[in-house]
PDB file of C-alpha atoms in Angstrom:
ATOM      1  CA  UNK A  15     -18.713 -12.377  -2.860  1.00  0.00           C
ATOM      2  CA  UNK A  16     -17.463 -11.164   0.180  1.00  0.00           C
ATOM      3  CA  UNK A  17     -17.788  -7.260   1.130  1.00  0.00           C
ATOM      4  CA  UNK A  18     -17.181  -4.681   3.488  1.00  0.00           C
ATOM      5  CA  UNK A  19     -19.561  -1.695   3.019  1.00  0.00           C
ATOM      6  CA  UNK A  20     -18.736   1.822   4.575  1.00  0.00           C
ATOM      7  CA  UNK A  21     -19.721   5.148   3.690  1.00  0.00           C
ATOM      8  CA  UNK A  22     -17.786   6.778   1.101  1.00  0.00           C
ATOM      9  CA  UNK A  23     -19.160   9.601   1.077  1.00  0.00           C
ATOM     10  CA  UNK A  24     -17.503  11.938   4.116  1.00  0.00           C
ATOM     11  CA  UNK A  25     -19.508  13.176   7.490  1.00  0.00           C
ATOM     12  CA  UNK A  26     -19.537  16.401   8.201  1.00  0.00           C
ATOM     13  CA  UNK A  27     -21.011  16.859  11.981  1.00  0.00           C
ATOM     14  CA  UNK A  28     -20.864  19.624  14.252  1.00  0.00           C
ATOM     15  CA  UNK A  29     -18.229  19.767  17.329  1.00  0.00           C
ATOM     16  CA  UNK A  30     -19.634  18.582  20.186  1.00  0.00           C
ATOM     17  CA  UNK A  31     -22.506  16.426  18.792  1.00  0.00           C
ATOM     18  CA  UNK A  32     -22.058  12.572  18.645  1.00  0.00           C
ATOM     19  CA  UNK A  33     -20.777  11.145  14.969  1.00  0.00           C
ATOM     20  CA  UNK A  34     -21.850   7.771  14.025  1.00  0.00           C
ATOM     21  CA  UNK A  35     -19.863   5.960  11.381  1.00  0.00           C
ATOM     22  CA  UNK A  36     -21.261   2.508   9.885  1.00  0.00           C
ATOM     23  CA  UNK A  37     -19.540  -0.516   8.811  1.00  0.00           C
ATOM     24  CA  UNK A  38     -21.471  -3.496   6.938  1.00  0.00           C
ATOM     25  CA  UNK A  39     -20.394  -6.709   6.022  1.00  0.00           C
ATOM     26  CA  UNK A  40     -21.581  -9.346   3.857  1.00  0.00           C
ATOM     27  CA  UNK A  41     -20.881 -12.943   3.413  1.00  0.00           C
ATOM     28  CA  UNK A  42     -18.420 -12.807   6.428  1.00  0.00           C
ATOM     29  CA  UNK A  43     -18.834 -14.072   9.449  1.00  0.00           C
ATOM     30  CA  UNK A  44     -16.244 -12.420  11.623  1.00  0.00           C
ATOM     31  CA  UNK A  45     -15.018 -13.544  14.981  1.00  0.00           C
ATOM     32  CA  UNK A  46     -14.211  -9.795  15.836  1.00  0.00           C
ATOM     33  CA  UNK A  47     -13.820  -6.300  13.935  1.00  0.00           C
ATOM     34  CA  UNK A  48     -11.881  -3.301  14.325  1.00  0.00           C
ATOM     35  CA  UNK A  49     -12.130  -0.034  13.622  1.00  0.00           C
ATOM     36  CA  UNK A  50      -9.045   1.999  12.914  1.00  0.00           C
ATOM     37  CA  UNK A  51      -8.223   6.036  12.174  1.00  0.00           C
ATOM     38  CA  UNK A  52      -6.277   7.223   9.414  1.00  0.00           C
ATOM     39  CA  UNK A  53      -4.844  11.147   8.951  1.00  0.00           C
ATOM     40  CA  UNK A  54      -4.321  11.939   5.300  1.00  0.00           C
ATOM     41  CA  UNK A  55      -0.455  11.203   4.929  1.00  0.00           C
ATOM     42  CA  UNK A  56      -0.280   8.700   7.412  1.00  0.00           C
ATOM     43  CA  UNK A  57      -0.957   5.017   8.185  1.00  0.00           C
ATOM     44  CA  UNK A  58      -4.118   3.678   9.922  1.00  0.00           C
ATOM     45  CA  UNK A  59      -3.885   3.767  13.785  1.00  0.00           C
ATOM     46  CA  UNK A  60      -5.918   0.801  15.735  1.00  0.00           C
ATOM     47  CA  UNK A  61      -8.418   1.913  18.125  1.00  0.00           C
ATOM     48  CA  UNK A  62     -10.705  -0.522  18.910  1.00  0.00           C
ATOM     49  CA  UNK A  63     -11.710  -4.096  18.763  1.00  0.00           C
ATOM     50  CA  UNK A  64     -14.904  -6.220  19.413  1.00  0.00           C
ATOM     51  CA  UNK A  65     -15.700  -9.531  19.298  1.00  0.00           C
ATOM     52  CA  UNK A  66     -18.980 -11.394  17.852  1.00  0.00           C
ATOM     53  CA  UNK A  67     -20.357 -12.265  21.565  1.00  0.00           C
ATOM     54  CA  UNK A  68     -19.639  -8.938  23.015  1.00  0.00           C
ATOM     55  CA  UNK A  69     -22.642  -6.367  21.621  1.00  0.00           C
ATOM     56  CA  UNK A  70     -20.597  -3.416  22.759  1.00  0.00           C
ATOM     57  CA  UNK A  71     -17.069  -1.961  23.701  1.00  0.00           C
ATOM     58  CA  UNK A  72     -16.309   1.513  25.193  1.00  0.00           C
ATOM     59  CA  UNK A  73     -13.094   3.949  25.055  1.00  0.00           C
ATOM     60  CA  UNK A  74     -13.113   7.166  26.423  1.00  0.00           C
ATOM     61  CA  UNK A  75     -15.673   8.927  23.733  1.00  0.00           C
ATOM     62  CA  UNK A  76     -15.428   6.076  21.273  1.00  0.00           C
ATOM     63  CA  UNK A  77     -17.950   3.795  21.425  1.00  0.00           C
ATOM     64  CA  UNK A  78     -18.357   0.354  19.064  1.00  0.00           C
ATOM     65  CA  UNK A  79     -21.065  -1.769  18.645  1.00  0.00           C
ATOM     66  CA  UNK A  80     -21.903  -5.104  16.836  1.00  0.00           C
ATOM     67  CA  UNK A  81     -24.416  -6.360  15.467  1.00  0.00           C
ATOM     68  CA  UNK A  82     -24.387 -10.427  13.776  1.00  0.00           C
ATOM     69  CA  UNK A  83     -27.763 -10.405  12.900  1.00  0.00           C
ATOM     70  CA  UNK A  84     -27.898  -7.391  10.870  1.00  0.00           C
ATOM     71  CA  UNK A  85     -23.940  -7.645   9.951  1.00  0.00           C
ATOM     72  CA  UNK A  86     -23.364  -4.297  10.732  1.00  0.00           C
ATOM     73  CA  UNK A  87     -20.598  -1.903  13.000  1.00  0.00           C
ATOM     74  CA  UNK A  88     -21.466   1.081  14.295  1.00  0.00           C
ATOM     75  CA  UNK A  89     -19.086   3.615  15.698  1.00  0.00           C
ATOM     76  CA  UNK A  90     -19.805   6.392  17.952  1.00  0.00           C
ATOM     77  CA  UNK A  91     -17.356   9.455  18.873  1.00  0.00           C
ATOM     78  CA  UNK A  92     -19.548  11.063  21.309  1.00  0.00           C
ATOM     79  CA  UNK A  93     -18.696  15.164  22.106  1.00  0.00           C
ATOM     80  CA  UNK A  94     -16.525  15.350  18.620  1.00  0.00           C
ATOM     81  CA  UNK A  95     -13.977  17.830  18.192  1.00  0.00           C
ATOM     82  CA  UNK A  96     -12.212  19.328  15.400  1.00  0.00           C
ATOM     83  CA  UNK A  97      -9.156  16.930  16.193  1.00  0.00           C
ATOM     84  CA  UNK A  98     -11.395  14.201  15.646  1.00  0.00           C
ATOM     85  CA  UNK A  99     -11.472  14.594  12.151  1.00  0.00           C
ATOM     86  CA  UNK A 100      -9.905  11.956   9.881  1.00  0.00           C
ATOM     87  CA  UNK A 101     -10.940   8.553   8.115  1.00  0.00           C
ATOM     88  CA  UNK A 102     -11.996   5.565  10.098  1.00  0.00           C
ATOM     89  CA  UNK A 103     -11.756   2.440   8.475  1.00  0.00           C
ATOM     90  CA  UNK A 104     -13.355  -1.069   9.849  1.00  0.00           C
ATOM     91  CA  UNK A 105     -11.817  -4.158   9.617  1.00  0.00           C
ATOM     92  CA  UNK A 106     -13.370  -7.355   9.723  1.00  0.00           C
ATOM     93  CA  UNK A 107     -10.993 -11.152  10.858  1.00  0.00           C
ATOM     94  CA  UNK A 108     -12.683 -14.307  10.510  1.00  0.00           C
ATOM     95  CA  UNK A 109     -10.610 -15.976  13.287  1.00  0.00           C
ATOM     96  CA  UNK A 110      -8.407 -18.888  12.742  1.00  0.00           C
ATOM     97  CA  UNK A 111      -5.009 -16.810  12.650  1.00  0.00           C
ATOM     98  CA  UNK A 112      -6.433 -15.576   9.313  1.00  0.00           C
ATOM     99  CA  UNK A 113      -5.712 -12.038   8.145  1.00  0.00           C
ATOM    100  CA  UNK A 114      -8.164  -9.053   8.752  1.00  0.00           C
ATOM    101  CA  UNK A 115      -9.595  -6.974   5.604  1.00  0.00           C
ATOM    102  CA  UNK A 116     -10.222  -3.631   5.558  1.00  0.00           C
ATOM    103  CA  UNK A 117     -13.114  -1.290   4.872  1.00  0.00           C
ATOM    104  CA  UNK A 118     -12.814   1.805   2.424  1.00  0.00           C
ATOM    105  CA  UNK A 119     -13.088   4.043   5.054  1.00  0.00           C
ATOM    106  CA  UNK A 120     -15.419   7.104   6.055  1.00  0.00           C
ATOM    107  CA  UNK A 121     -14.209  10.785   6.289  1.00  0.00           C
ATOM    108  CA  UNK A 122     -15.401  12.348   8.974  1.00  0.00           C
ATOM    109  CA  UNK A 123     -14.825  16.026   9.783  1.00  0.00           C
ATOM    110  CA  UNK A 124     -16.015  17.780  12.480  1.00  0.00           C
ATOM    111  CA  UNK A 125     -16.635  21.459  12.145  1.00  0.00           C
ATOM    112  CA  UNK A 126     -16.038  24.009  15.207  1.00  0.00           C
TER     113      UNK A 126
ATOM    114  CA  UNK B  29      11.843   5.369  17.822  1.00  0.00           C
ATOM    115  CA  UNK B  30       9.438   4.499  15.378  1.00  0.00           C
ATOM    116  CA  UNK B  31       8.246   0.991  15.682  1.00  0.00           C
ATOM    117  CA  UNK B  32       7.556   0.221  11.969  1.00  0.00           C
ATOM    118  CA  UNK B  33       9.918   2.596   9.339  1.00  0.00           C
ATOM    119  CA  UNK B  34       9.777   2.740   5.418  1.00  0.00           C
ATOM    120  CA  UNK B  35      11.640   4.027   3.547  1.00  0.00           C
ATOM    121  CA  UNK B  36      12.270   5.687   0.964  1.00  0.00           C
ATOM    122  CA  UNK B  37       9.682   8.605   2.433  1.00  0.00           C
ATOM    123  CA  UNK B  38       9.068   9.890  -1.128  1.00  0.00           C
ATOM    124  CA  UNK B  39       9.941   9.192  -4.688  1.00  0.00           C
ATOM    125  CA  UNK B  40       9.813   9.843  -7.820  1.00  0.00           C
ATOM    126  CA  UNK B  41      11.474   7.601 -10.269  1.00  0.00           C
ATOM    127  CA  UNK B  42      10.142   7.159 -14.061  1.00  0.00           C
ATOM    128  CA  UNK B  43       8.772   4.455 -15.969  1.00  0.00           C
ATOM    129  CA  UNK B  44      10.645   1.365 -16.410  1.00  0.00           C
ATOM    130  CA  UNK B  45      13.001   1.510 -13.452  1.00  0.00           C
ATOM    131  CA  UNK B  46      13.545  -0.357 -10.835  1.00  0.00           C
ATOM    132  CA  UNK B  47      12.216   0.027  -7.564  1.00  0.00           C
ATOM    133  CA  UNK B  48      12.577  -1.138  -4.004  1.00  0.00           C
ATOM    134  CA  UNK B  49      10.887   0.240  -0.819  1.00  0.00           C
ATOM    135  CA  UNK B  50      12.174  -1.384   2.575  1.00  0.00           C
ATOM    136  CA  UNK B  51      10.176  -2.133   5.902  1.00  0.00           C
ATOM    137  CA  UNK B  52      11.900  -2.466   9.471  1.00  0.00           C
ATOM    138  CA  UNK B  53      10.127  -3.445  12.711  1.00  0.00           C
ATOM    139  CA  UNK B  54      11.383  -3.724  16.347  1.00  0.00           C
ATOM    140  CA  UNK B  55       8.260  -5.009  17.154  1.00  0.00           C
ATOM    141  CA  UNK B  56       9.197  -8.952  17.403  1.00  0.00           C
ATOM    142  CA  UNK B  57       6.167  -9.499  15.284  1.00  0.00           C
ATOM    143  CA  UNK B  58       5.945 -12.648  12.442  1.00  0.00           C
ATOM    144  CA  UNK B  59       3.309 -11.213  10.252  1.00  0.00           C
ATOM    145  CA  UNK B  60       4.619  -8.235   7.774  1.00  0.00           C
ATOM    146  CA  UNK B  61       2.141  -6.972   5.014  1.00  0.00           C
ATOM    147  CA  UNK B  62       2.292  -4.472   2.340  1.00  0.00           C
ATOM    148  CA  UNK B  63      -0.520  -2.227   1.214  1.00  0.00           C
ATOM    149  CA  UNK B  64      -1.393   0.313  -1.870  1.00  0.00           C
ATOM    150  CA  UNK B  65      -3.781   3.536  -1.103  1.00  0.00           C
ATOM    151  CA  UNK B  66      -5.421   5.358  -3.691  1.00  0.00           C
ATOM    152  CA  UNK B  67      -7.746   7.828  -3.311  1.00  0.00           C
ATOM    153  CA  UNK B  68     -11.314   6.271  -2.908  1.00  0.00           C
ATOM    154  CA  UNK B  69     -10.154   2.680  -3.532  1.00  0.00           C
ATOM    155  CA  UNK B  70      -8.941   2.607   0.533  1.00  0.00           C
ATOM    156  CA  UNK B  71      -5.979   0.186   0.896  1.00  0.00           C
ATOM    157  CA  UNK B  72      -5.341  -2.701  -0.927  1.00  0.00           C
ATOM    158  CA  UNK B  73      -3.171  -5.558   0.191  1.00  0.00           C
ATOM    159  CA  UNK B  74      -0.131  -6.438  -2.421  1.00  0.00           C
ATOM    160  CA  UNK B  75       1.442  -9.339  -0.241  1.00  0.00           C
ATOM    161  CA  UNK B  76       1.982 -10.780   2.886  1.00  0.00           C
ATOM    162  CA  UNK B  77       4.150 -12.820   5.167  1.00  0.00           C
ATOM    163  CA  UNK B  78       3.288 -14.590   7.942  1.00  0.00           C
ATOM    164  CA  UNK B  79       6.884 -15.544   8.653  1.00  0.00           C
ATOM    165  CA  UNK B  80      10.331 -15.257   6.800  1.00  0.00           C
ATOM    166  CA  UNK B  81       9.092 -18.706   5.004  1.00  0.00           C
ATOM    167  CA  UNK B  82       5.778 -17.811   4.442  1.00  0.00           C
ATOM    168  CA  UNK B  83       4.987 -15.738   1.485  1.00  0.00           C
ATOM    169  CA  UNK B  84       1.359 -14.934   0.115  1.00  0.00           C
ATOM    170  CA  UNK B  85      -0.084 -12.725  -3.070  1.00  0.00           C
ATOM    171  CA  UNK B  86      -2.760 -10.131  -1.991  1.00  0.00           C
ATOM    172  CA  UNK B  87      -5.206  -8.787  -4.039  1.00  0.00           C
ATOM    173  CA  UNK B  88      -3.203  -6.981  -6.546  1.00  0.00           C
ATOM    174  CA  UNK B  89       0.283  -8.689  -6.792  1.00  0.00           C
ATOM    175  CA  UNK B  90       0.587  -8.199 -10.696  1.00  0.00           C
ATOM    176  CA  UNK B  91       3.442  -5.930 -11.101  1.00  0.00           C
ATOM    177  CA  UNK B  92       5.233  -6.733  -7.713  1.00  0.00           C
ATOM    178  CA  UNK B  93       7.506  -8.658  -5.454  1.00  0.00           C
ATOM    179  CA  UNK B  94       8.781  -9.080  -1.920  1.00  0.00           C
ATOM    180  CA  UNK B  95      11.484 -10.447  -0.107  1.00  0.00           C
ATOM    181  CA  UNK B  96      11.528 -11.269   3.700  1.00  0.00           C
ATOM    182  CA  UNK B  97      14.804 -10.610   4.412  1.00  0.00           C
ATOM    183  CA  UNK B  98      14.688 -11.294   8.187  1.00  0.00           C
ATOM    184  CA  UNK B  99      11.595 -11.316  10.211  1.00  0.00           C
ATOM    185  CA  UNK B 100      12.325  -7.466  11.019  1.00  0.00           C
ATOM    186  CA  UNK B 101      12.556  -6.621   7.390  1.00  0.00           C
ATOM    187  CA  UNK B 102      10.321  -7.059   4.199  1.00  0.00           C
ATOM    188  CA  UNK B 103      10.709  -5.019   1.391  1.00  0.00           C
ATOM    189  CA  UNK B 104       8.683  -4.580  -1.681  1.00  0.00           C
ATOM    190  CA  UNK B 105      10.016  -4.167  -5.513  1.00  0.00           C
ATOM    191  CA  UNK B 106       8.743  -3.020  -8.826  1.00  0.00           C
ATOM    192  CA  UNK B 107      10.417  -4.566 -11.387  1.00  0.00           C
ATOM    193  CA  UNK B 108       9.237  -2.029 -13.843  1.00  0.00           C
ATOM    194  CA  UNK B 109       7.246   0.538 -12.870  1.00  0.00           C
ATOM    195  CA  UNK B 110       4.400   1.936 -14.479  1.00  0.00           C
ATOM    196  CA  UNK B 111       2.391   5.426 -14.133  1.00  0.00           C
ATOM    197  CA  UNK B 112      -0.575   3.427 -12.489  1.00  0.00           C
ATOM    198  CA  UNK B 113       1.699   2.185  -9.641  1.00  0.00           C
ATOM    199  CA  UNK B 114       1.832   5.731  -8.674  1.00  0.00           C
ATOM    200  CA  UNK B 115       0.571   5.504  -4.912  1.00  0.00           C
ATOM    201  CA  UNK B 116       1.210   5.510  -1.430  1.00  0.00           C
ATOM    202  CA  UNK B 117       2.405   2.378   0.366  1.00  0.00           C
ATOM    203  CA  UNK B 118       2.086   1.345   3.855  1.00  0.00           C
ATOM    204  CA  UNK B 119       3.360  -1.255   5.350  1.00  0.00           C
ATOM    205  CA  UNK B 120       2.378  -3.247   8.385  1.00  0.00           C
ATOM    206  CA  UNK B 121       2.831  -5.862  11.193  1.00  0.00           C
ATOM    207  CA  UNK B 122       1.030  -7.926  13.331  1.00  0.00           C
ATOM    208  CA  UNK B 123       1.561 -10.563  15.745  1.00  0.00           C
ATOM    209  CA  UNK B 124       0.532 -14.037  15.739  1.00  0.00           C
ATOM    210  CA  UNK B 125      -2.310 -14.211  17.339  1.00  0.00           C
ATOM    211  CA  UNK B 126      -6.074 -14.635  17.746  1.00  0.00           C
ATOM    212  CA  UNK B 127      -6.942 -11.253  16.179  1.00  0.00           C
ATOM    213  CA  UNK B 128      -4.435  -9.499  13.656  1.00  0.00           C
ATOM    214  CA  UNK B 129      -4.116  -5.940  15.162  1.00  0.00           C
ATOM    215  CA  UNK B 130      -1.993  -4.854  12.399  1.00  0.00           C
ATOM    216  CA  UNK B 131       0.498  -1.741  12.974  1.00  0.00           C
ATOM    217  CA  UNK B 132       1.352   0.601   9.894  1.00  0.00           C
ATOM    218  CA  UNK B 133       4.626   2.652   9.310  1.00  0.00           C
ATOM    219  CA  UNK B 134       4.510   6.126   8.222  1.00  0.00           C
ATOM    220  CA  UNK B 135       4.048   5.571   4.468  1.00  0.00           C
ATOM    221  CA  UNK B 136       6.203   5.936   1.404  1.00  0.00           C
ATOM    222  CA  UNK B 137       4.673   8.217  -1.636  1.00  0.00           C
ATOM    223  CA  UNK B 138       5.613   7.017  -4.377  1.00  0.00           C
ATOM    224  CA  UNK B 139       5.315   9.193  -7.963  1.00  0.00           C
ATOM    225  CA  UNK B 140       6.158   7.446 -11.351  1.00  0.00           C
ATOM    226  CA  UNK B 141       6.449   9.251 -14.269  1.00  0.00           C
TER     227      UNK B 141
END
């Protein structure tokens, strides 16, 4: 069946270091995934999206990359701050108009 | 102005009532979905609607039902709620497009007794 793996379990990382978030898939084949962030309360904000062909996408101190062959998402906040702390969730869309589907999430907070 | 708005914010109703929680969007967007969080299950679709005609079951429709009033509007009832529908709810939009960059509204807790 198909699933979307991402840490449950929360990061805790030290403020200015780089945190690294993961997002595997399996039995997908996505044409593109996104990552999203979530405050506790709130609804999930869209950040970032790449596609299959592209290996890498850039935003300020975000930082996404993709990886087919070993069906995984990483996502980098490089220089994290205490703001940055929240849940980032992945999505995954298989194309076609079709609906994306959502990760679990990660918490990640960053400690000053 | 808020592009996507729910309400009720909060509420608390008890067992066996009726519910409805309403979506608006001014973003001009066909695609409205509705979602359940619970803490460490991450969100879980209920239904969707890719336009006022098209309506689809997520995941966990048992217990639900939505209208698409308009393509702005798509609200979400509970016919009889339960204590295990105790949640929060987010609903979303997204356009029609190649990738569905979906947009959520602020929330609505929900507490059944």
């Amino acid at each position: 069946s198909q699933k979307i793996e991402q840490n449950s379990e929360a990061l805790n990382i030290q403020e200015g270091k780089t945190a690294t978030l993961t997002c595997n898939y399996t039995n997908y084949s996505p044409a593109y995934l996104q990552w999203y962030r979530q405050d506790p309360g709130r609804g999930p904000v869209f950040l970032l999206l790449i596609r299959e062909n592209e290996k890498e996408k850039r935003k300020e101190r975000l930082k996404v990359t993709f990886d087919t062959t070993l069906k995984q998402s990483l996502f980098h906040i490089t220089a994290s701050q205490p703001a940055d702390s929240a849940t980032y969730l992945c999505a995954l869309g298989i194309g076609g108009y079709q609906k994306v589907t959502f990760g679990i999430g990660t918490k990640l907070q960053v400690i000053p | 102005d808020a592009d996507v708005t729910q309400t009720p914010r909060n509420r608390i109703t008890k067992t066996g009532k009726r519910i409805m929680l309403e979506c608006s969007q001014t973003k001009g967007h066909d695609r409205m979905y509705w979602y359940r969080q619970d803490p460490g299950l991450g969100l879980r679709l209920i239904y969707y609607s890719f336009d006022v005609k098209d309506i689809n079951k997520g995941e966990i429709s048992d217990g639900y039902s939505v209208s698409r009033q308009a393509q702005a509007k798509f609200s979400l009832s509970l016919e009889s709620a339960i204590p295990n529908q105790t949640a929060l709810y987010f609903c979303a939009t997204s356009s029609r497009g190649a990738t569905d960059t979906q947009y959520f509204g602020p929330g609505t807790r929900l507490t059944v007794l």
